[in-house]
């Protein structure tokens, strides 16, 4: 049962008869009589109210939505009873689902159905759920009503935002300059044969293909000598290379930097790199790991790659456990047997916290090209530059200490044969993509 403000106001109006009849009837009797009238009216209103448990509730919800975008959840309310339903319905979605409005007034005549639409704008990735629908049916006198919470489960999958896709067109344009669309004349490591074309002045004579030239030899030229059309070979960066991305989902991935977790930043970097590498014709495999594999995508190509990646990443949250880096080499071996680019999306903090990571790296760098992608907290850079007060000086010293520790760890990674790219959350995905393109241009991949 629930009472409304009108019932409270009705009880408060009892002051009027008490004051008016105070000389005729004792005030206590008048007050009791007024309360009795109010209770009778309340009971009558409850009896005349529609039964919320007799309602039939059905849901129709979008299956998935990208983070920060808006989806719709429709709740169908059918009133099979003989009384009109007047009241309020609260669709109890999780707060992170961003449901608006949370409460809606309804008027459903007997035997009819109404649709209530709730807009969902989630601000957290993963499975967002609703379990209960609370219905408060108010009587015709608007004094009281019946209330019940009915179990009507629903869920929607919130996919990663992939905000870094805005950087993809510019990186694809740079990729086309390295790809077979702009061939080069010099053969080197990381290149493969592209095509043959006629020799023009300025070409490297070492690129002349004499067999192709002999096949293209024409008839007699001036002076009776055979006319020859020189053919040269062109080369392009090698395709069908292998890229392996390992995303750390341990406790350090739960840290929030610039209003997003390290894990979300790693997912953004992985999605941009995957889209770019797939367009380049390379194979890419992804694993999310802490002490066990939380998600893995292997063998997917084209549009299916990004679809599988976002579906795999959506339900994964950081686990509050220490990551077992000693198992990473075995995980990489299970994903590839050839020399590959291995991207480790892990934090680079103090040397003590990364001791196990540094001990594991030589097992990867001896066989693979290893890139460590780490997030830099822009708040540390801001704090390191403030010297306005005594407190800010201490904060600046602490920030400088943290930055120096990160630089020491990055230098240790480079000494062990790896490479490091670190940037703020918004800058890390394009920085990783740029480093991948640099490897392609240099023939290191």
Coordinates of C-alpha atoms in Angstrom, one line a residue:
X1 CA 0.0 0.0 0.0
X2 CA 1.1 3.6 -0.6
X3 CA -0.5 6.9 0.4
X4 CA -0.3 10.1 -1.6
X5 CA 0.2 13.7 -0.6
X6 CA -3.5 14.2 -1.1
X7 CA -4.2 11.9 1.9
X8 CA -1.8 13.8 4.1
X9 CA -3.5 17.1 3.0
X10 CA -6.9 15.6 3.8
X11 CA -5.8 14.6 7.3
X12 CA -4.3 18.1 7.8
X13 CA -7.7 19.6 6.9
X14 CA -9.1 18.0 10.1
X15 CA -7.9 21.1 11.9
X16 CA -10.8 23.0 10.5
X17 CA -13.6 20.9 12.2
X18 CA -11.6 20.6 15.4
X19 CA -11.4 24.4 15.7
X20 CA -15.0 25.0 14.5
X21 CA -16.6 22.4 16.9
X22 CA -14.3 22.9 19.9
X23 CA -17.0 24.6 21.9
X24 CA -19.6 21.9 21.1
X25 CA -17.8 18.6 21.0
X26 CA -14.5 17.6 22.7
X27 CA -11.6 18.1 20.4
X28 CA -10.4 14.6 20.8
X29 CA -13.7 13.1 19.6
X30 CA -13.7 15.4 16.6
X31 CA -10.1 14.4 15.7
X32 CA -10.9 10.7 16.1
X33 CA -14.0 11.1 13.9
X34 CA -12.1 12.9 11.2
X35 CA -9.3 10.3 11.2
X36 CA -12.0 7.6 10.9
X37 CA -13.5 9.3 7.9
X38 CA -10.1 9.7 6.3
X39 CA -9.3 6.0 6.9
X40 CA -12.6 4.9 5.4
X41 CA -12.0 7.0 2.3
X42 CA -8.5 5.5 2.0
X43 CA -9.8 2.0 2.2
X44 CA -12.5 2.7 -0.4
X45 CA -9.8 4.2 -2.7
X46 CA -7.6 1.1 -2.2
X47 CA -10.5 -1.2 -3.1
X48 CA -11.3 0.8 -6.2
X49 CA -7.7 0.9 -7.4
X50 CA -6.6 -1.6 -10.1
X51 CA -4.5 -4.5 -9.0
X52 CA -0.9 -4.1 -10.1
X53 CA -0.2 -7.8 -9.9
X54 CA -3.0 -8.5 -12.4
X55 CA -1.1 -6.5 -15.1
X56 CA 0.7 -8.2 -17.9
X57 CA 4.1 -6.7 -18.6
X58 CA 6.3 -7.4 -21.6
X59 CA 9.6 -5.9 -22.8
X60 CA 11.1 -5.1 -26.1
X61 CA 14.8 -3.9 -25.7
X62 CA 17.6 -3.4 -28.2
X63 CA 20.1 -6.2 -28.0
X64 CA 23.2 -4.0 -27.9
X65 CA 24.3 -0.4 -28.0
X66 CA 27.6 1.4 -28.3
X67 CA 28.9 3.2 -25.3
X68 CA 27.5 6.9 -25.1
X69 CA 25.0 6.2 -27.8
X70 CA 21.2 5.9 -27.0
X71 CA 19.0 2.8 -27.3
X72 CA 15.3 2.3 -26.5
X73 CA 13.7 0.0 -24.1
X74 CA 9.9 -0.4 -24.5
X75 CA 7.7 -1.8 -21.7
X76 CA 4.2 -2.9 -22.8
X77 CA 1.6 -2.6 -20.0
X78 CA -1.6 -4.6 -20.5
X79 CA -4.5 -4.2 -18.2
X80 CA -6.8 -7.3 -18.3
X81 CA -8.8 -6.2 -15.3
X82 CA -12.1 -4.3 -15.0
X83 CA -10.7 -1.2 -13.4
X84 CA -8.7 1.6 -15.1
X85 CA -5.1 1.7 -14.1
X86 CA -4.0 5.2 -12.9
X87 CA -0.6 5.4 -11.4
X88 CA 3.2 5.5 -11.8
X89 CA 5.5 2.9 -13.2
X90 CA 9.2 2.8 -12.4
X91 CA 11.4 0.7 -14.7
X92 CA 14.4 -0.2 -12.4
X93 CA 17.4 -0.3 -14.7
X94 CA 20.9 -0.1 -13.2
X95 CA 22.1 3.4 -12.7
X96 CA 24.9 3.0 -15.2
X97 CA 22.4 2.2 -17.9
X98 CA 21.4 5.9 -17.9
X99 CA 17.7 5.3 -18.1
X100 CA 15.5 8.3 -18.7
X101 CA 12.8 8.9 -17.5
X102 CA 13.0 6.6 -14.4
X103 CA 9.3 7.1 -13.6
X104 CA 6.3 7.5 -15.9
X105 CA 2.7 8.2 -15.2
X106 CA 0.3 5.8 -16.9
X107 CA -3.4 5.6 -17.6
X108 CA -4.5 2.3 -19.0
X109 CA -8.3 1.6 -19.3
X110 CA -9.6 -1.9 -18.7
X111 CA -8.7 -4.3 -21.5
X112 CA -6.2 -2.0 -23.2
X113 CA -2.4 -1.8 -23.6
X114 CA 0.1 1.1 -23.4
X115 CA 3.7 1.3 -24.4
X116 CA 6.2 3.1 -22.2
X117 CA 9.5 4.0 -23.9
X118 CA 12.7 4.5 -21.8
X119 CA 15.8 6.0 -23.4
X120 CA 19.0 4.2 -22.4
X121 CA 22.3 6.2 -22.6
X122 CA 24.8 4.0 -20.7
X123 CA 28.0 5.3 -19.4
X124 CA 29.6 2.0 -18.5
X125 CA 30.5 -0.9 -20.8
X126 CA 29.2 -4.4 -20.2
X127 CA 25.9 -6.1 -19.5
X128 CA 23.4 -3.6 -18.1
X129 CA 20.3 -5.2 -16.6
X130 CA 16.8 -4.5 -15.3
X131 CA 15.1 -6.9 -13.0
X132 CA 12.0 -5.3 -11.4
X133 CA 9.2 -3.1 -12.5
X134 CA 7.5 -1.2 -9.7
X135 CA 3.8 -0.4 -10.3
X136 CA 1.9 2.0 -8.1
X137 CA -1.8 1.9 -8.9
X138 CA -3.7 5.0 -7.5
X139 CA -7.4 4.9 -6.7
X140 CA -9.9 7.3 -8.2
X141 CA -9.9 9.5 -5.1
X142 CA -6.1 9.9 -5.4
X143 CA -5.7 9.3 -1.7
X144 CA -3.9 5.9 -1.7
X145 CA -2.9 3.1 -4.0
X146 CA -1.6 -0.4 -4.3
X147 CA 2.1 -1.0 -5.1
X148 CA 3.9 -4.1 -6.2
X149 CA 7.3 -4.9 -7.7
X150 CA 7.0 -7.4 -10.6
X151 CA 10.0 -9.3 -11.9
X152 CA 10.4 -8.6 -15.6
X153 CA 14.1 -9.2 -16.4
X154 CA 15.9 -7.5 -19.3
X155 CA 19.4 -6.8 -20.4
X156 CA 21.3 -4.8 -23.0
X157 CA 25.0 -5.3 -24.0
X158 CA 27.0 -2.1 -24.0
X159 CA 29.8 -2.3 -26.5
X160 CA 33.0 -0.3 -26.4
X161 CA 32.7 3.2 -27.8
X162 CA 35.6 3.0 -30.3
X163 CA 36.0 6.7 -30.2
X164 CA 39.4 6.3 -31.8
X165 CA 37.8 5.3 -35.1
X166 CA 38.0 9.0 -36.0
X167 CA 41.8 8.5 -36.5
X168 CA 41.3 5.6 -38.9
X169 CA 40.9 7.5 -42.2
X170 CA 44.1 9.5 -41.8
X171 CA 46.1 6.3 -40.9
X172 CA 44.6 4.4 -43.8
X173 CA 45.7 7.2 -46.1
X174 CA 49.3 6.8 -44.7
X175 CA 48.9 3.0 -45.1
X176 CA 48.1 3.4 -48.8
X177 CA 51.4 5.2 -49.2
X178 CA 53.2 2.1 -47.8
X179 CA 50.9 -0.4 -49.4
X180 CA 51.0 -1.8 -52.9
X181 CA 49.3 1.4 -54.2
X182 CA 52.7 3.2 -54.0
X183 CA 55.4 0.8 -54.9
X184 CA 59.1 1.3 -54.3
X185 CA 62.1 0.6 -56.4
X186 CA 64.4 -0.6 -53.6
X187 CA 64.1 -4.1 -52.3
X188 CA 64.7 -4.6 -48.6
X189 CA 63.7 -6.5 -45.5
X190 CA 59.9 -6.5 -45.0
X191 CA 59.1 -6.0 -48.7
X192 CA 57.7 -8.3 -51.4
X193 CA 57.4 -8.3 -55.2
X194 CA 54.7 -6.1 -56.4
X195 CA 54.7 -5.7 -60.2
X196 CA 56.7 -5.0 -63.4
X197 CA 56.8 -1.8 -65.4
X198 CA 58.9 -0.2 -68.1
X199 CA 62.2 1.4 -67.2
X200 CA 62.3 5.2 -67.0
X201 CA 65.3 7.5 -66.7
X202 CA 66.4 7.6 -63.0
X203 CA 65.3 4.1 -62.0
X204 CA 67.9 1.9 -60.2
X205 CA 69.5 -0.4 -62.8
X206 CA 69.7 -3.1 -60.2
X207 CA 65.9 -3.3 -60.4
X208 CA 66.0 -4.3 -64.1
X209 CA 64.4 -7.8 -64.6
X210 CA 66.4 -9.2 -67.6
X211 CA 64.1 -12.2 -68.1
X212 CA 61.1 -10.0 -68.4
X213 CA 63.1 -7.7 -70.7
X214 CA 63.9 -10.7 -72.9
X215 CA 60.3 -11.7 -73.1
X216 CA 59.3 -8.2 -74.1
X217 CA 62.0 -7.8 -76.8
X218 CA 60.6 -6.4 -80.0
X219 CA 61.6 -6.6 -83.6
X220 CA 64.6 -5.0 -85.3
X221 CA 65.4 -1.5 -84.3
X222 CA 67.4 1.2 -85.9
X223 CA 70.6 -0.3 -87.5
X224 CA 69.2 -3.8 -87.5
X225 CA 69.7 -4.4 -83.8
X226 CA 66.9 -6.0 -81.8
X227 CA 64.7 -3.3 -80.0
X228 CA 64.4 -3.9 -76.2
X229 CA 62.0 -2.6 -73.7
X230 CA 63.7 -2.7 -70.3
X231 CA 61.4 -3.9 -67.5
X232 CA 62.0 -3.1 -63.8
X233 CA 60.6 -4.7 -60.7
X234 CA 58.7 -2.8 -58.0
X235 CA 58.3 -3.8 -54.4
X236 CA 55.9 -3.1 -51.7
X237 CA 55.8 -3.7 -47.9
X238 CA 55.2 -7.3 -47.1
X239 CA 51.6 -8.3 -46.3
X240 CA 50.1 -11.1 -44.3
X241 CA 52.3 -10.5 -41.2
X242 CA 51.1 -11.5 -37.8
X243 CA 50.1 -9.1 -35.0
X244 CA 49.3 -10.3 -31.5
X245 CA 47.8 -8.0 -28.9
X246 CA 47.8 -9.0 -25.2
X247 CA 45.6 -6.8 -23.0
X248 CA 46.2 -6.8 -19.2
X249 CA 42.9 -7.1 -17.3
X250 CA 44.5 -7.4 -13.8
X251 CA 44.0 -5.0 -10.9
X252 CA 46.1 -2.2 -12.3
X253 CA 43.8 -2.1 -15.3
X254 CA 41.0 -0.8 -13.0
X255 CA 42.7 2.5 -12.4
X256 CA 40.8 5.4 -13.8
X257 CA 42.9 7.9 -15.8
X258 CA 41.2 10.9 -17.4
X259 CA 37.8 9.6 -16.6
X260 CA 38.3 6.1 -18.1
X261 CA 39.9 2.9 -16.9
X262 CA 43.2 1.7 -18.3
X263 CA 41.3 -1.3 -19.6
X264 CA 39.0 0.9 -21.7
X265 CA 42.0 2.8 -23.1
X266 CA 43.7 -0.6 -24.0
X267 CA 40.5 -1.7 -25.8
X268 CA 40.4 1.6 -27.8
X269 CA 44.0 1.0 -28.8
X270 CA 43.4 -2.6 -29.8
X271 CA 40.3 -1.7 -31.9
X272 CA 42.2 1.0 -33.9
X273 CA 45.2 -1.2 -34.4
X274 CA 43.1 -4.2 -35.4
X275 CA 41.2 -2.2 -38.0
X276 CA 44.4 -0.7 -39.4
X277 CA 46.3 -4.0 -39.5
X278 CA 43.3 -5.8 -41.1
X279 CA 43.2 -3.2 -43.9
X280 CA 47.0 -3.7 -44.3
X281 CA 46.4 -7.4 -45.0
X282 CA 48.0 -8.6 -41.7
X283 CA 46.5 -11.1 -39.4
X284 CA 45.7 -10.0 -35.9
X285 CA 44.9 -12.0 -32.8
X286 CA 43.8 -10.5 -29.5
X287 CA 43.7 -12.0 -25.9
X288 CA 42.6 -10.4 -22.7
X289 CA 44.5 -11.9 -19.8
X290 CA 45.2 -11.6 -16.1
X291 CA 45.7 -15.1 -14.5
X292 CA 43.5 -16.7 -17.1
X293 CA 42.3 -15.8 -20.6
X294 CA 39.2 -13.6 -20.2
X295 CA 38.6 -13.3 -23.9
X296 CA 40.3 -14.3 -27.1
X297 CA 39.7 -13.5 -30.8
X298 CA 41.7 -15.5 -33.4
X299 CA 41.4 -16.0 -37.1
X300 CA 38.8 -13.3 -37.8
X301 CA 39.2 -11.1 -40.8
X302 CA 37.4 -8.1 -42.4
X303 CA 34.2 -6.8 -40.8
X304 CA 33.9 -9.9 -38.7
X305 CA 37.1 -9.0 -36.8
X306 CA 35.7 -5.8 -35.2
X307 CA 32.3 -7.4 -34.5
X308 CA 34.0 -10.2 -32.6
X309 CA 36.3 -7.9 -30.8
X310 CA 33.6 -5.6 -29.4
X311 CA 31.4 -8.5 -28.5
X312 CA 34.3 -10.2 -26.6
X313 CA 35.4 -7.0 -24.9
X314 CA 32.0 -5.8 -23.8
X315 CA 31.4 -8.0 -20.7
X316 CA 35.0 -7.9 -19.5
X317 CA 35.8 -5.9 -16.4
X318 CA 39.2 -5.6 -14.6
X319 CA 39.8 -8.4 -12.1
X320 CA 41.2 -7.3 -8.7
X321 CA 44.1 -9.8 -8.8
X322 CA 47.7 -9.6 -9.8
X323 CA 48.5 -10.4 -13.4
X324 CA 50.6 -13.5 -14.0
X325 CA 53.1 -12.3 -16.6
X326 CA 55.1 -15.5 -16.5
X327 CA 52.2 -17.1 -18.5
X328 CA 52.3 -14.5 -21.3
X329 CA 55.1 -16.2 -23.5
X330 CA 53.1 -19.5 -23.4
X331 CA 50.0 -17.6 -24.4
X332 CA 51.8 -16.0 -27.3
X333 CA 53.2 -19.4 -28.5
X334 CA 49.6 -20.8 -28.5
X335 CA 48.5 -18.0 -30.8
X336 CA 51.4 -17.8 -33.3
X337 CA 54.5 -19.9 -34.3
X338 CA 56.1 -17.2 -36.5
X339 CA 57.9 -14.0 -35.8
X340 CA 55.2 -11.4 -35.0
X341 CA 54.6 -8.0 -33.6
X342 CA 53.5 -8.5 -30.0
X343 CA 51.7 -5.5 -28.4
X344 CA 51.5 -5.6 -24.7
X345 CA 48.9 -3.2 -23.3
X346 CA 50.2 -3.1 -19.7
X347 CA 51.0 -0.3 -17.2
X348 CA 54.5 0.9 -16.6
X349 CA 54.7 2.0 -13.0
X350 CA 57.4 1.6 -10.4
X351 CA 60.2 -0.9 -11.0
X352 CA 59.0 -3.0 -8.1
X353 CA 55.5 -3.4 -9.6
X354 CA 56.9 -4.3 -13.0
X355 CA 59.6 -6.8 -11.9
X356 CA 57.7 -9.8 -13.2
X357 CA 57.0 -8.0 -16.5
X358 CA 60.7 -7.2 -17.1
X359 CA 61.7 -10.8 -16.2
X360 CA 59.4 -12.2 -18.8
X361 CA 60.2 -9.8 -21.7
X362 CA 63.5 -11.6 -22.9
X363 CA 61.4 -14.7 -23.7
X364 CA 59.4 -12.6 -26.2
X365 CA 62.0 -10.2 -27.5
X366 CA 64.4 -13.0 -28.6
X367 CA 61.8 -14.2 -31.1
X368 CA 59.2 -11.4 -31.7
X369 CA 59.1 -7.6 -32.1
X370 CA 57.6 -6.4 -28.8
X371 CA 55.8 -3.1 -28.3
X372 CA 54.6 -2.1 -24.8
X373 CA 51.7 0.4 -24.9
X374 CA 51.2 2.2 -21.6
X375 CA 48.9 5.0 -20.4
X376 CA 50.4 8.2 -19.0
X377 CA 48.3 10.1 -16.5
X378 CA 48.0 13.8 -17.7
X379 CA 47.3 14.8 -14.1
X380 CA 50.9 13.9 -13.2
X381 CA 52.2 16.2 -15.9
X382 CA 49.9 19.0 -14.7
X383 CA 50.9 18.5 -11.0
X384 CA 54.6 18.4 -11.9
X385 CA 54.4 21.9 -13.3
X386 CA 52.7 23.5 -10.3
X387 CA 54.8 25.3 -7.7
X388 CA 52.4 27.9 -6.3
X389 CA 52.2 26.7 -2.7
X390 CA 53.9 24.4 -0.3
X391 CA 51.3 21.7 -0.8
X392 CA 51.7 22.0 -4.6
X393 CA 55.5 21.7 -4.3
X394 CA 55.1 18.4 -2.5
X395 CA 52.6 17.2 -5.1
X396 CA 55.0 18.2 -7.9
X397 CA 57.8 16.2 -6.2
X398 CA 55.6 13.1 -6.0
X399 CA 54.5 13.6 -9.6
X400 CA 58.1 13.9 -10.7
X401 CA 59.0 10.8 -8.8
X402 CA 56.2 8.8 -10.5
X403 CA 57.3 10.1 -14.0
X404 CA 60.9 9.2 -13.3
X405 CA 59.9 5.7 -12.2
X406 CA 57.9 5.2 -15.4
X407 CA 60.9 6.5 -17.5
X408 CA 63.2 4.0 -15.7
X409 CA 60.9 1.1 -16.5
X410 CA 60.6 2.2 -20.1
X411 CA 64.4 2.4 -20.4
X412 CA 64.6 -1.1 -18.9
X413 CA 62.1 -2.4 -21.5
X414 CA 64.2 -0.9 -24.3
X415 CA 67.4 -2.5 -22.9
X416 CA 65.7 -5.8 -23.0
X417 CA 64.9 -5.4 -26.7
X418 CA 61.4 -4.1 -26.6
X419 CA 59.9 -0.8 -27.6
X420 CA 57.6 1.5 -25.6
X421 CA 54.9 4.0 -26.6
X422 CA 53.2 5.9 -23.8
X423 CA 50.7 8.7 -24.0
X424 CA 47.5 10.1 -22.4
X425 CA 44.3 8.0 -22.8
X426 CA 43.1 10.0 -25.8
X427 CA 46.5 10.0 -27.5
X428 CA 47.5 6.4 -27.0
X429 CA 45.4 4.7 -29.7
X430 CA 46.7 6.9 -32.5
X431 CA 50.2 6.7 -31.1
X432 CA 50.1 2.8 -31.2
X433 CA 48.8 3.0 -34.8
X434 CA 51.6 5.4 -35.8
X435 CA 54.2 3.1 -34.3
X436 CA 52.7 0.1 -36.3
X437 CA 52.9 2.2 -39.5
X438 CA 56.5 3.1 -38.7
X439 CA 57.4 -0.6 -38.3
X440 CA 55.8 -1.2 -41.7
X441 CA 57.7 1.6 -43.3
X442 CA 61.0 0.5 -41.9
X443 CA 60.4 -3.1 -42.9
X444 CA 60.7 -4.3 -39.3
X445 CA 57.4 -6.1 -39.3

